[in-house]
PDB file of C-alpha atoms in Angstrom:
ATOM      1  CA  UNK A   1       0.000   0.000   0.000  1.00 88.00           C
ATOM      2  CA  UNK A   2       2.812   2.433   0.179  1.00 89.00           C
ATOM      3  CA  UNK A   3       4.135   2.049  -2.791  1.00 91.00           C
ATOM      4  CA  UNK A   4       0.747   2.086  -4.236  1.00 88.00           C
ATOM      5  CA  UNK A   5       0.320   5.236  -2.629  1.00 87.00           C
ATOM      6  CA  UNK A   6       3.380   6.769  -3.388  1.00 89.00           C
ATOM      7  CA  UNK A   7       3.058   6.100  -6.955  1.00 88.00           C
ATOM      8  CA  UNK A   8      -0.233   7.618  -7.056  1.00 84.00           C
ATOM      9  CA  UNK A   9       0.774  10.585  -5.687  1.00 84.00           C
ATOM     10  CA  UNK A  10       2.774  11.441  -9.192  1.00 86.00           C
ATOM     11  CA  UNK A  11       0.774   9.433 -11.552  1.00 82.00           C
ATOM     12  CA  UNK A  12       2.758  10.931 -14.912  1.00 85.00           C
ATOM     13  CA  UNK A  13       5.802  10.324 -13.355  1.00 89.00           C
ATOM     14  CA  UNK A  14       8.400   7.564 -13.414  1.00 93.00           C
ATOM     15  CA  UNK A  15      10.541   6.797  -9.572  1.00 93.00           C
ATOM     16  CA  UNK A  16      13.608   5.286  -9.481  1.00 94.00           C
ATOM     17  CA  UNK A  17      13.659   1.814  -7.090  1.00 93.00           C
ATOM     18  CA  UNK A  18      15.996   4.374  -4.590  1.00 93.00           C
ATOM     19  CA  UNK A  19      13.239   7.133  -4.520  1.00 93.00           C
ATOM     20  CA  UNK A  20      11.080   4.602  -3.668  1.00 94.00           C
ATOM     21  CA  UNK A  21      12.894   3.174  -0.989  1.00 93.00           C
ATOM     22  CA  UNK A  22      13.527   6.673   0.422  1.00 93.00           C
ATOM     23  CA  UNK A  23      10.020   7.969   0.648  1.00 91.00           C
ATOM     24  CA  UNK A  24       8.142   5.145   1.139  1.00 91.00           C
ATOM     25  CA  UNK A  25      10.602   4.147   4.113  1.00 91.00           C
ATOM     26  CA  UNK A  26      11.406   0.321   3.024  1.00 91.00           C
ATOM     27  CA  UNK A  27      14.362  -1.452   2.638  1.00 93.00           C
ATOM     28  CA  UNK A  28      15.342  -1.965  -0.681  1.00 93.00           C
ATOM     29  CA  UNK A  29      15.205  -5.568  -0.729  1.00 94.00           C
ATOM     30  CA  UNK A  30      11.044  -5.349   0.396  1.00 94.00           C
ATOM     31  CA  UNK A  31      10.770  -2.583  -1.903  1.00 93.00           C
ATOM     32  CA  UNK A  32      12.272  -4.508  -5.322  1.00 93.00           C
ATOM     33  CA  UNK A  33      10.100  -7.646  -4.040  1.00 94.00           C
ATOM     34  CA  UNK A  34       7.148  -5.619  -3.809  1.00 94.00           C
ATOM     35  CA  UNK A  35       7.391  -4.095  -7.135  1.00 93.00           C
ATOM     36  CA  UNK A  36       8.644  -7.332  -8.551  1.00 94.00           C
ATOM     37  CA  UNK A  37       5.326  -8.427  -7.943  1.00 93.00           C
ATOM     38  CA  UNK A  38       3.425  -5.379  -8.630  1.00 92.00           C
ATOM     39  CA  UNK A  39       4.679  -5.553 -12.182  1.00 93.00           C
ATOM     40  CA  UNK A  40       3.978  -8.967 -12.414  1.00 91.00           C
ATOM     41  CA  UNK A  41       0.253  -8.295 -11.386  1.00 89.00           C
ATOM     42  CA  UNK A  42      -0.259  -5.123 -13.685  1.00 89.00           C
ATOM     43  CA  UNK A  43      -0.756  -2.895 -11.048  1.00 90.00           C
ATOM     44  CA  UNK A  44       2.197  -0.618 -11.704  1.00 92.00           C
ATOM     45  CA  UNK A  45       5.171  -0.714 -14.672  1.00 92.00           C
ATOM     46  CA  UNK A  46       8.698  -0.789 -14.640  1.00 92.00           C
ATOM     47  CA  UNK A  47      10.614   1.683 -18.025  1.00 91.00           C
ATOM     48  CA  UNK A  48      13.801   0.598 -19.300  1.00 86.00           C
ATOM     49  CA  UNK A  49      15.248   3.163 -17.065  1.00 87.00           C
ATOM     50  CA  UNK A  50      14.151   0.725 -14.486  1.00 88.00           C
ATOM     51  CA  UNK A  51      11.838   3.396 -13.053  1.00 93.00           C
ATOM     52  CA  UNK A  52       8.030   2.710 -12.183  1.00 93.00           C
ATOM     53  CA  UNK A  53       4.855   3.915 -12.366  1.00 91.00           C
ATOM     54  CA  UNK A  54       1.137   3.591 -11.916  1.00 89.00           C
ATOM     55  CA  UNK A  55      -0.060   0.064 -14.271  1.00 88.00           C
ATOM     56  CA  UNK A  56      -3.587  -0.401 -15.839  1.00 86.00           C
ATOM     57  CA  UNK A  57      -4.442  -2.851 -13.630  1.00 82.00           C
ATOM     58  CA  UNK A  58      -4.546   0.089 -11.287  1.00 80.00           C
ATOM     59  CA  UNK A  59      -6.768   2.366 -13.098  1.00 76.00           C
ATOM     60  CA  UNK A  60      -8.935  -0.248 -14.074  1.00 77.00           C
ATOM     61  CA  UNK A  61      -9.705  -0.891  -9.622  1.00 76.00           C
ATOM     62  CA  UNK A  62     -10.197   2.513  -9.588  1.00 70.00           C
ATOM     63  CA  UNK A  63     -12.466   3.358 -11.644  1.00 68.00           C
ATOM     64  CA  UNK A  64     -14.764   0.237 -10.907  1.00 67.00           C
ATOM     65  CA  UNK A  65     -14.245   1.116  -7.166  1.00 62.00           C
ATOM     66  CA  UNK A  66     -15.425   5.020  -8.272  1.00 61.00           C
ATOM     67  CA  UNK A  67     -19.000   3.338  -8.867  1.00 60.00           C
ATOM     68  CA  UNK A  68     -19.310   3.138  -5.055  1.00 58.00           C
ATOM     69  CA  UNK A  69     -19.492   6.497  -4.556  1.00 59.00           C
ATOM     70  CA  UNK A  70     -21.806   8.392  -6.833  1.00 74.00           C
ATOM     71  CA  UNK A  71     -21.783  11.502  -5.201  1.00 84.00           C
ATOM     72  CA  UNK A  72     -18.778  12.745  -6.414  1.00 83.00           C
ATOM     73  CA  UNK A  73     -18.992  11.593  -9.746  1.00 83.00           C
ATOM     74  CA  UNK A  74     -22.395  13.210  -9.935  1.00 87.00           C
ATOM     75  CA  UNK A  75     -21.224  16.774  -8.133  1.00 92.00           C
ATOM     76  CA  UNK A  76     -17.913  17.231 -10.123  1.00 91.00           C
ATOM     77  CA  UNK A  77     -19.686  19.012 -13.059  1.00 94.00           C
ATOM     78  CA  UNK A  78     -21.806  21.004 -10.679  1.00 95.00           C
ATOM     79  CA  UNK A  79     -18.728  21.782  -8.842  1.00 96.00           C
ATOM     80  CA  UNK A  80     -17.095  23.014 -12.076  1.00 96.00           C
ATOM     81  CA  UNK A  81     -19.966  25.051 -13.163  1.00 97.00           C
ATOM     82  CA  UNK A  82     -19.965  26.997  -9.666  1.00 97.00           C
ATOM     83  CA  UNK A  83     -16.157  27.351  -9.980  1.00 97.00           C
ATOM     84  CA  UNK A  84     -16.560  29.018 -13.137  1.00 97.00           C
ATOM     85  CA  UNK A  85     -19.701  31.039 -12.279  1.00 96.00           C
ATOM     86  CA  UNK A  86     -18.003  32.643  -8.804  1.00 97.00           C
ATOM     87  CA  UNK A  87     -13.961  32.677 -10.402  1.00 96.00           C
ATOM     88  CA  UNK A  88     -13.261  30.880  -6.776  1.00 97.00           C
ATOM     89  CA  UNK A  89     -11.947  27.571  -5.710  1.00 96.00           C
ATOM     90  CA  UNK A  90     -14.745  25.173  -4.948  1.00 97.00           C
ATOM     91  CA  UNK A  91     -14.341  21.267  -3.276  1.00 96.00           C
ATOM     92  CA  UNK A  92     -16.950  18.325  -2.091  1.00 96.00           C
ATOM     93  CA  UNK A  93     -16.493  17.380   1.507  1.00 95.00           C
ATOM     94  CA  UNK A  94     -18.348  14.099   2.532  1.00 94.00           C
ATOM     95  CA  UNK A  95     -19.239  12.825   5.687  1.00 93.00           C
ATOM     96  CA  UNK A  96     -17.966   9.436   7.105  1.00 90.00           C
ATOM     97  CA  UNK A  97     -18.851   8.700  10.194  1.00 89.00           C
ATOM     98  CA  UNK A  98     -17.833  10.768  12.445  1.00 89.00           C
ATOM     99  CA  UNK A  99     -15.003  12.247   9.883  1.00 90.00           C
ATOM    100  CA  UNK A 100     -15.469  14.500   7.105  1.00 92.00           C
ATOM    101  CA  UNK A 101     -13.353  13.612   3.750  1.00 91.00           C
ATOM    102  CA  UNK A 102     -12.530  16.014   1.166  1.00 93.00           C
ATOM    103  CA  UNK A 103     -13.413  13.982  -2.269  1.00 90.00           C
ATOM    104  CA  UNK A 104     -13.153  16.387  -5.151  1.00 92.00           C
ATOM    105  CA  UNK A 105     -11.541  19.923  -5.210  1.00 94.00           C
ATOM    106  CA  UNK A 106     -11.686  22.208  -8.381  1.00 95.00           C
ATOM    107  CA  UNK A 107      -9.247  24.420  -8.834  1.00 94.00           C
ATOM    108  CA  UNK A 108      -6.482  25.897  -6.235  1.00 91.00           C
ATOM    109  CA  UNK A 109      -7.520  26.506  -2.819  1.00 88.00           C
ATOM    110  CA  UNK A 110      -4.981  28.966  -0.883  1.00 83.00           C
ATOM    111  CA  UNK A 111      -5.501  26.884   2.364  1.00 78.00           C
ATOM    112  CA  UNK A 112      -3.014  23.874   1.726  1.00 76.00           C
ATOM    113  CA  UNK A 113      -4.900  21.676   3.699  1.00 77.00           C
ATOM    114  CA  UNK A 114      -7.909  21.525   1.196  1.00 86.00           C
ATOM    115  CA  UNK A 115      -6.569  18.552  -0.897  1.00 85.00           C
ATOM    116  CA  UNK A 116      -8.232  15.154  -2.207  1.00 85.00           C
ATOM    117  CA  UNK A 117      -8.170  12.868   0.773  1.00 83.00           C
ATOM    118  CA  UNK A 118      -7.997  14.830   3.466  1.00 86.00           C
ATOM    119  CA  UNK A 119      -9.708  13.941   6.599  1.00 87.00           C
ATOM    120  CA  UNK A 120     -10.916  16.513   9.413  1.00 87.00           C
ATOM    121  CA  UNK A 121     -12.566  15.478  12.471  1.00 88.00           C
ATOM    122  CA  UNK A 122     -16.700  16.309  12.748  1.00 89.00           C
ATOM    123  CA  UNK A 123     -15.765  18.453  16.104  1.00 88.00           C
ATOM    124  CA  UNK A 124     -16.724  22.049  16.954  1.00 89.00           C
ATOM    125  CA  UNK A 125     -16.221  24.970  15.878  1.00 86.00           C
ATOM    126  CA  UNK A 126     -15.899  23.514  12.448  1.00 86.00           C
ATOM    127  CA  UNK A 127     -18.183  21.429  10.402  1.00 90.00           C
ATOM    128  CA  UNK A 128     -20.982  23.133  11.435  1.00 94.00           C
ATOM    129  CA  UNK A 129     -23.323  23.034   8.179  1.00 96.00           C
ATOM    130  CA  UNK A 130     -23.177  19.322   8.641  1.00 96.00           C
ATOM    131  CA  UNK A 131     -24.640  19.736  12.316  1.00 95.00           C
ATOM    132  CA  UNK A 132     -26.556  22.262  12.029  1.00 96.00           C
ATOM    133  CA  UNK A 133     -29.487  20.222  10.316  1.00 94.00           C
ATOM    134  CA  UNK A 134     -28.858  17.585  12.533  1.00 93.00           C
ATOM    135  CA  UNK A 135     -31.612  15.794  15.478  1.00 93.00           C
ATOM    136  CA  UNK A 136     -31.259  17.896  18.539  1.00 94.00           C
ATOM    137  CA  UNK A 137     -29.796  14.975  20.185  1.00 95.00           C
ATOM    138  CA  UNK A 138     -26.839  15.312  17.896  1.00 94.00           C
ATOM    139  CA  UNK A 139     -26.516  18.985  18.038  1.00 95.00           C
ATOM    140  CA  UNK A 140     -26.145  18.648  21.790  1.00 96.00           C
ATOM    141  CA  UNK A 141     -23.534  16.233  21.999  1.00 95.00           C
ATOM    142  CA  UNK A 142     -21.578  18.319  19.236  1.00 95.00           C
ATOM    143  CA  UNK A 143     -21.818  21.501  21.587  1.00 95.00           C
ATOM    144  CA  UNK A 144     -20.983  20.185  24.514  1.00 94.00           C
ATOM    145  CA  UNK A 145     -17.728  18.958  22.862  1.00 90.00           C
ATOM    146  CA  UNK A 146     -16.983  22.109  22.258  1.00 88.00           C
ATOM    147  CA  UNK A 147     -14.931  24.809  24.324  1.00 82.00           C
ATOM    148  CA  UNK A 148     -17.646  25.901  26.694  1.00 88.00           C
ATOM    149  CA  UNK A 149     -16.753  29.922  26.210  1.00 82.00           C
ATOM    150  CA  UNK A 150     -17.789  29.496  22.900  1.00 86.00           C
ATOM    151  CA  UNK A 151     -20.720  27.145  23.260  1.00 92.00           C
ATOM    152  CA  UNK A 152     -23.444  30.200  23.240  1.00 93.00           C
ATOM    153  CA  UNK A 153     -22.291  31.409  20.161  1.00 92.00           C
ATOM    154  CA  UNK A 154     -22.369  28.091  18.233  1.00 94.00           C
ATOM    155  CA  UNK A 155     -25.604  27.411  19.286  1.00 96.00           C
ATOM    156  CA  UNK A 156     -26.956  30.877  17.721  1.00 95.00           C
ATOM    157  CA  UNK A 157     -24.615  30.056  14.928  1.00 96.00           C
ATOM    158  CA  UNK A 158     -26.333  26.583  14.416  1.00 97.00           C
ATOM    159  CA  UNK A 159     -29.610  28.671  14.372  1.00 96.00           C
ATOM    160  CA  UNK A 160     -28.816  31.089  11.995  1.00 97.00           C
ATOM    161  CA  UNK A 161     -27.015  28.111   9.501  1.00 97.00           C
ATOM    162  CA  UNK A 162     -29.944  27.002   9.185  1.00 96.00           C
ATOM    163  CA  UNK A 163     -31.982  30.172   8.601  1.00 96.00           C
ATOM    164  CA  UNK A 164     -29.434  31.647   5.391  1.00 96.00           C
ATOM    165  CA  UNK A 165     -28.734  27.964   4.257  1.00 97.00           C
ATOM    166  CA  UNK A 166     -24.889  27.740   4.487  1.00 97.00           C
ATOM    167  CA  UNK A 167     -22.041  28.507   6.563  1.00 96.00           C
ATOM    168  CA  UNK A 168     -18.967  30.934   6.393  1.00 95.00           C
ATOM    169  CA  UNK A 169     -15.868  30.290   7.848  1.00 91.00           C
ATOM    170  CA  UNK A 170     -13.697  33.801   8.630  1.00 84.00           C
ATOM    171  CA  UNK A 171     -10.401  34.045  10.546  1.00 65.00           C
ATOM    172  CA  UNK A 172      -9.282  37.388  12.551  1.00 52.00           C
ATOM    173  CA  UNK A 173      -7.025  39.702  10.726  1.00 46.00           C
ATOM    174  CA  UNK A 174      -3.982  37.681   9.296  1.00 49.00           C
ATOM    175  CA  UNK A 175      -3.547  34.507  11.984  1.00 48.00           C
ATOM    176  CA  UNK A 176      -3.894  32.099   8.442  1.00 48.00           C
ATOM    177  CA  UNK A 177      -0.071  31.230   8.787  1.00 50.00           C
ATOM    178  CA  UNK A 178      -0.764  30.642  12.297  1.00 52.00           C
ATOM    179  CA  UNK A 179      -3.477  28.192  12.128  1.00 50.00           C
ATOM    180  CA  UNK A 180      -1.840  25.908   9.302  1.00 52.00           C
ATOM    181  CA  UNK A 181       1.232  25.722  11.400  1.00 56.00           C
ATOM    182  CA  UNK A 182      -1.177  24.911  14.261  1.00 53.00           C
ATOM    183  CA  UNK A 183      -3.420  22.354  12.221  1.00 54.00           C
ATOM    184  CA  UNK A 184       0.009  20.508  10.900  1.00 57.00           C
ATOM    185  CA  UNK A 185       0.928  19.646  14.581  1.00 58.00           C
ATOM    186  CA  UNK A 186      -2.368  18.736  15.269  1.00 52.00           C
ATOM    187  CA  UNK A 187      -2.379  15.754  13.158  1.00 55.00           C
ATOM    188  CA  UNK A 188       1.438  14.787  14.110  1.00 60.00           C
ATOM    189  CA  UNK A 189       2.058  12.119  16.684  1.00 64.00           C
ATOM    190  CA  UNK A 190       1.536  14.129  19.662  1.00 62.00           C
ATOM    191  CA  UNK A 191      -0.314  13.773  23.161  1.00 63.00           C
ATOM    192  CA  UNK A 192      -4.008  13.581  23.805  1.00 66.00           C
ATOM    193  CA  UNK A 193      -3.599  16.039  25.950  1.00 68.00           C
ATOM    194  CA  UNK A 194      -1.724  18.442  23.775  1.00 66.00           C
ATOM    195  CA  UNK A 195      -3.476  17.674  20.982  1.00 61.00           C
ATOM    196  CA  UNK A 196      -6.550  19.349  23.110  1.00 61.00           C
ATOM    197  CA  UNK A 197      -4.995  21.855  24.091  1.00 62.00           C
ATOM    198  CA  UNK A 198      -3.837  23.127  20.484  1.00 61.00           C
ATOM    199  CA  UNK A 199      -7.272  22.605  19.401  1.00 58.00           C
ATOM    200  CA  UNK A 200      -8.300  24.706  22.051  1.00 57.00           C
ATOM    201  CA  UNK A 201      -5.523  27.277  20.890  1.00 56.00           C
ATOM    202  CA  UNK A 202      -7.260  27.249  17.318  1.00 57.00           C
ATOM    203  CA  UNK A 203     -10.600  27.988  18.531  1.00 53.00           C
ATOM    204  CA  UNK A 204      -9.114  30.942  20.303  1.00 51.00           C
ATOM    205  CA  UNK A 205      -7.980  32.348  16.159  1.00 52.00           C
ATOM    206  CA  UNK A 206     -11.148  31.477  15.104  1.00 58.00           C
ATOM    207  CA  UNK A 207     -14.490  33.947  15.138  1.00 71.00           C
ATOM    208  CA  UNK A 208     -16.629  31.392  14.877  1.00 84.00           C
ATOM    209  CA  UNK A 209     -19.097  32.173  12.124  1.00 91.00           C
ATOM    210  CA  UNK A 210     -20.844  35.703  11.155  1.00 93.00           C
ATOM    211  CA  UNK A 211     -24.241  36.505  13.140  1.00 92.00           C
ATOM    212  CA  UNK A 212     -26.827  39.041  11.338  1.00 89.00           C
ATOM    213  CA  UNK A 213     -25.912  41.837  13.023  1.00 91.00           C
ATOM    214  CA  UNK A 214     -22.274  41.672  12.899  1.00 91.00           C
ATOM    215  CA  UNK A 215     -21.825  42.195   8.616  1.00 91.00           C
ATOM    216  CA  UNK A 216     -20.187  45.471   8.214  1.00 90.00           C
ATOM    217  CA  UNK A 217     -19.033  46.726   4.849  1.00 92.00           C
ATOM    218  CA  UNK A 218     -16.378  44.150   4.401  1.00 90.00           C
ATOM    219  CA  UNK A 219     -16.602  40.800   5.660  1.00 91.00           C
ATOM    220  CA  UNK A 220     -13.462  38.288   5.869  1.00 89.00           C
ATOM    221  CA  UNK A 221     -14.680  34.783   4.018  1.00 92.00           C
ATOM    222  CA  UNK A 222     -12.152  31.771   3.710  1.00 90.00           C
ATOM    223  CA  UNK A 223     -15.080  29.838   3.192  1.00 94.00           C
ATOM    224  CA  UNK A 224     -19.051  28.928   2.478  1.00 97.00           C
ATOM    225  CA  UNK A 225     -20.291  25.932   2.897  1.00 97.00           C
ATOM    226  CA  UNK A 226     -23.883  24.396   1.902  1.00 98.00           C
ATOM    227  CA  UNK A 227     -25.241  20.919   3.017  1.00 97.00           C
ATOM    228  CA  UNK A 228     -26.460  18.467   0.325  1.00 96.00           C
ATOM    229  CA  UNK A 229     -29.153  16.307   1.804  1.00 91.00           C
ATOM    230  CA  UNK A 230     -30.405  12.708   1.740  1.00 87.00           C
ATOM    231  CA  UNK A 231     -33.973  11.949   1.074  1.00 82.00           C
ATOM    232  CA  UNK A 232     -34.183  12.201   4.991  1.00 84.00           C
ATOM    233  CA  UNK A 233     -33.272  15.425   5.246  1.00 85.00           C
ATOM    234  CA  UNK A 234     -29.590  13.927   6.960  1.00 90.00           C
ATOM    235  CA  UNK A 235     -26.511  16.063   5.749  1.00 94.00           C
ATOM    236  CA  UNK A 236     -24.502  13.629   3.716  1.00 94.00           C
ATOM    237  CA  UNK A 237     -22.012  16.194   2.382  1.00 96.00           C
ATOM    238  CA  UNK A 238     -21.056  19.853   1.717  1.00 97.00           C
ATOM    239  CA  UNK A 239     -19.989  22.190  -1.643  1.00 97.00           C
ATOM    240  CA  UNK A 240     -17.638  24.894  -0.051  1.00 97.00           C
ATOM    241  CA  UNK A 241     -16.667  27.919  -2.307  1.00 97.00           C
ATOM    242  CA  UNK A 242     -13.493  28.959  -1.085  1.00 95.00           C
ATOM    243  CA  UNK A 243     -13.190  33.128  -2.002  1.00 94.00           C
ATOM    244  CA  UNK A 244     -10.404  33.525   0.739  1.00 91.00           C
ATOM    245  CA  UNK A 245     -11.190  37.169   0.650  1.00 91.00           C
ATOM    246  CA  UNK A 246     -13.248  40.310   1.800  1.00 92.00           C
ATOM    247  CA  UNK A 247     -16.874  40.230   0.532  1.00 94.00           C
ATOM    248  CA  UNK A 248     -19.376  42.904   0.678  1.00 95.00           C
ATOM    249  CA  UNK A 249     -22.485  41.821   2.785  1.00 95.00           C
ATOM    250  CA  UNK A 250     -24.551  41.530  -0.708  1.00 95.00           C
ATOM    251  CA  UNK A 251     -21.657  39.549  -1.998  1.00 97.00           C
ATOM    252  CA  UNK A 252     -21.455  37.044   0.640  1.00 96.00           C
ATOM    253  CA  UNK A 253     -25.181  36.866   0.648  1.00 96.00           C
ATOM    254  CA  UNK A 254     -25.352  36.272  -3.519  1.00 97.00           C
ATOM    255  CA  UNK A 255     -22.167  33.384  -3.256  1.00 98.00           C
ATOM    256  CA  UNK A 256     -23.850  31.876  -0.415  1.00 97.00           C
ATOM    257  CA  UNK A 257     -26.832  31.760  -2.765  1.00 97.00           C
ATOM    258  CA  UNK A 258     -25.298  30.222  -5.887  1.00 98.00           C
ATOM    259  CA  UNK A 259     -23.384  27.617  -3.356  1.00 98.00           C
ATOM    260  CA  UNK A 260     -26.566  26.528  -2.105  1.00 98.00           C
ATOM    261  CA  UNK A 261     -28.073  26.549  -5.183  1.00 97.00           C
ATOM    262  CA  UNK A 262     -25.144  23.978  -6.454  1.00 97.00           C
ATOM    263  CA  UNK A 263     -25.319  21.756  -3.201  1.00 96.00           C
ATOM    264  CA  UNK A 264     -29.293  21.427  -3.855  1.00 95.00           C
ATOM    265  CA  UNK A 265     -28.823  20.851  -7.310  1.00 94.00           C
ATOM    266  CA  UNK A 266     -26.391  17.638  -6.379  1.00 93.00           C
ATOM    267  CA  UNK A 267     -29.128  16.557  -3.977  1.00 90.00           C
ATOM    268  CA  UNK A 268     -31.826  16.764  -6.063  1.00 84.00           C
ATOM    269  CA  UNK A 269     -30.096  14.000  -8.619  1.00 77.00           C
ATOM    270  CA  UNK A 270     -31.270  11.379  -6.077  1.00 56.00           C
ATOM    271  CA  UNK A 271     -27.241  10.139  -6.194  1.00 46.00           C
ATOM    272  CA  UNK A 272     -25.494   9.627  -2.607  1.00 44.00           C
ATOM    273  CA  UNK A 273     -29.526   9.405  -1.150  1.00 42.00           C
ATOM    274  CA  UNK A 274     -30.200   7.085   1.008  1.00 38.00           C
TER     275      UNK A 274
END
């Protein structure tokens, strides 16, 4: 699997037996046997440079194992046409279990961490378009994970998500740098304990949302996010225009609108429905 994955990673791209080695962290004995049989099996292909790469056998998994999950298939073209409407960045996030995976991204997000694959946690303050709609049950137990200084205000946030139809992430003045660094040790091998306590360190960057009254005549947005919906009414994912800029009150207003109007157009396919 990590050669698989490490091959993937450059798929028009040929690595030399040592770069493998290297970066996948193998010896090079395990790593010639694996690819050995790799080759053998079709799954990746060996130049006469002795370098490999990514083998039909490969392509042909993936595309068969892209049938399981028709959502994204069936939101990249609504993704594209919102990207192109709004000029900004635009990605599916998807809910599994209690995670949130980021499936398809259309053009170049400035936050590095918005990339195919990536996983993020369904905790406070974030994720909250994929709470908001939730049973009260659920809503509960998601605020009282959260820091309790700021549980007041994501419970009027909740309220309000669910009043416009999306959610806007905003940062204070220029703590972006700040938080990435803070996010990247969040994920490393580190302490429970720590680990807490930088989340609780991140909350402290973010302002958690906008409330009606607190628009002005520029508005900070990173993000906006818009739940699609099951048949149920259960948030099953989320299109998130990423503007990463300052947006007139009318402006954020008309983006949210086309965002939602993108996420409700996925849903109403009947795809990714339960």
């Amino acid at each position: 699997m990590k050669v698989l994955e490490l091959l993937a990673k450059h798929p028009t791209e040929r690595l030399s037996l040592a770069r493998i080695v290297r970066e996948a962290g193998l010896s090079r004995a395990t790593a010639h046997a694996v690819l050995t049989q790799l080759t053998a099996d079709g799954w990746t292909v060996r130049d006469d440079d002795s370098c490999y790469g990514i083998g039909l056998g490969l392509l042909t998994v993936a595309r068969r194992a892209e049938a399981g999950f028709p959502l994204r298939r069936v939101a990249a073209p609504h993704l594209r046409a919102l990207a192109q409407r709004t000029g900004d960045p635009v990605f599916l996030a998807e809910r599994d279990g209690d995670s949130i995976v980021v499936t398809e991204v259309v053009g170049h997000p400035s936050a590095g961490w918005i990339r195919p694959g990536r996983r993020l946690p369904l905790a406070p303050p974030v994720c909250r378009e994929f709470v908001s709609w939730a049973p009260e049950s659920e809503r509960a137990a998601w605020l009282a994970a959260a820091d309790p200084a700021h549980r007041e205000r994501l419970a009027r946030v909740l309220t309000e998500i669910r009043a416009r139809g999306y959610s806007v992430e905003r940062l204070v003045d220029d703590s972006t740098p700040v938080l990435e660094a803070l996010a990247g040790l969040r994920d490393s091998p580190i302490t429970e304990t720590l680990r807490a306590q930088l989340g609780s360190v991140i909350t402290e960057l973010i302002t958690i949302d906008y409330l009606p009254d607190e628009l002005g005549t520029q508005n900070a947005v990173v993000t906006i996010a818009a739940p699609i919906r099951d048949a149920a009414g259960a948030v099953v994912a989320a299109v998130v225009s990423c503007p990463d800029t300052r947006l007139s009150a009318a402006e954020l207003s008309e983006l949210g609108a086309v965002t939602v109007a993108a996420a409700e157009a996925i849903g109403a396919t009947g795809s990714g429905r339960s």
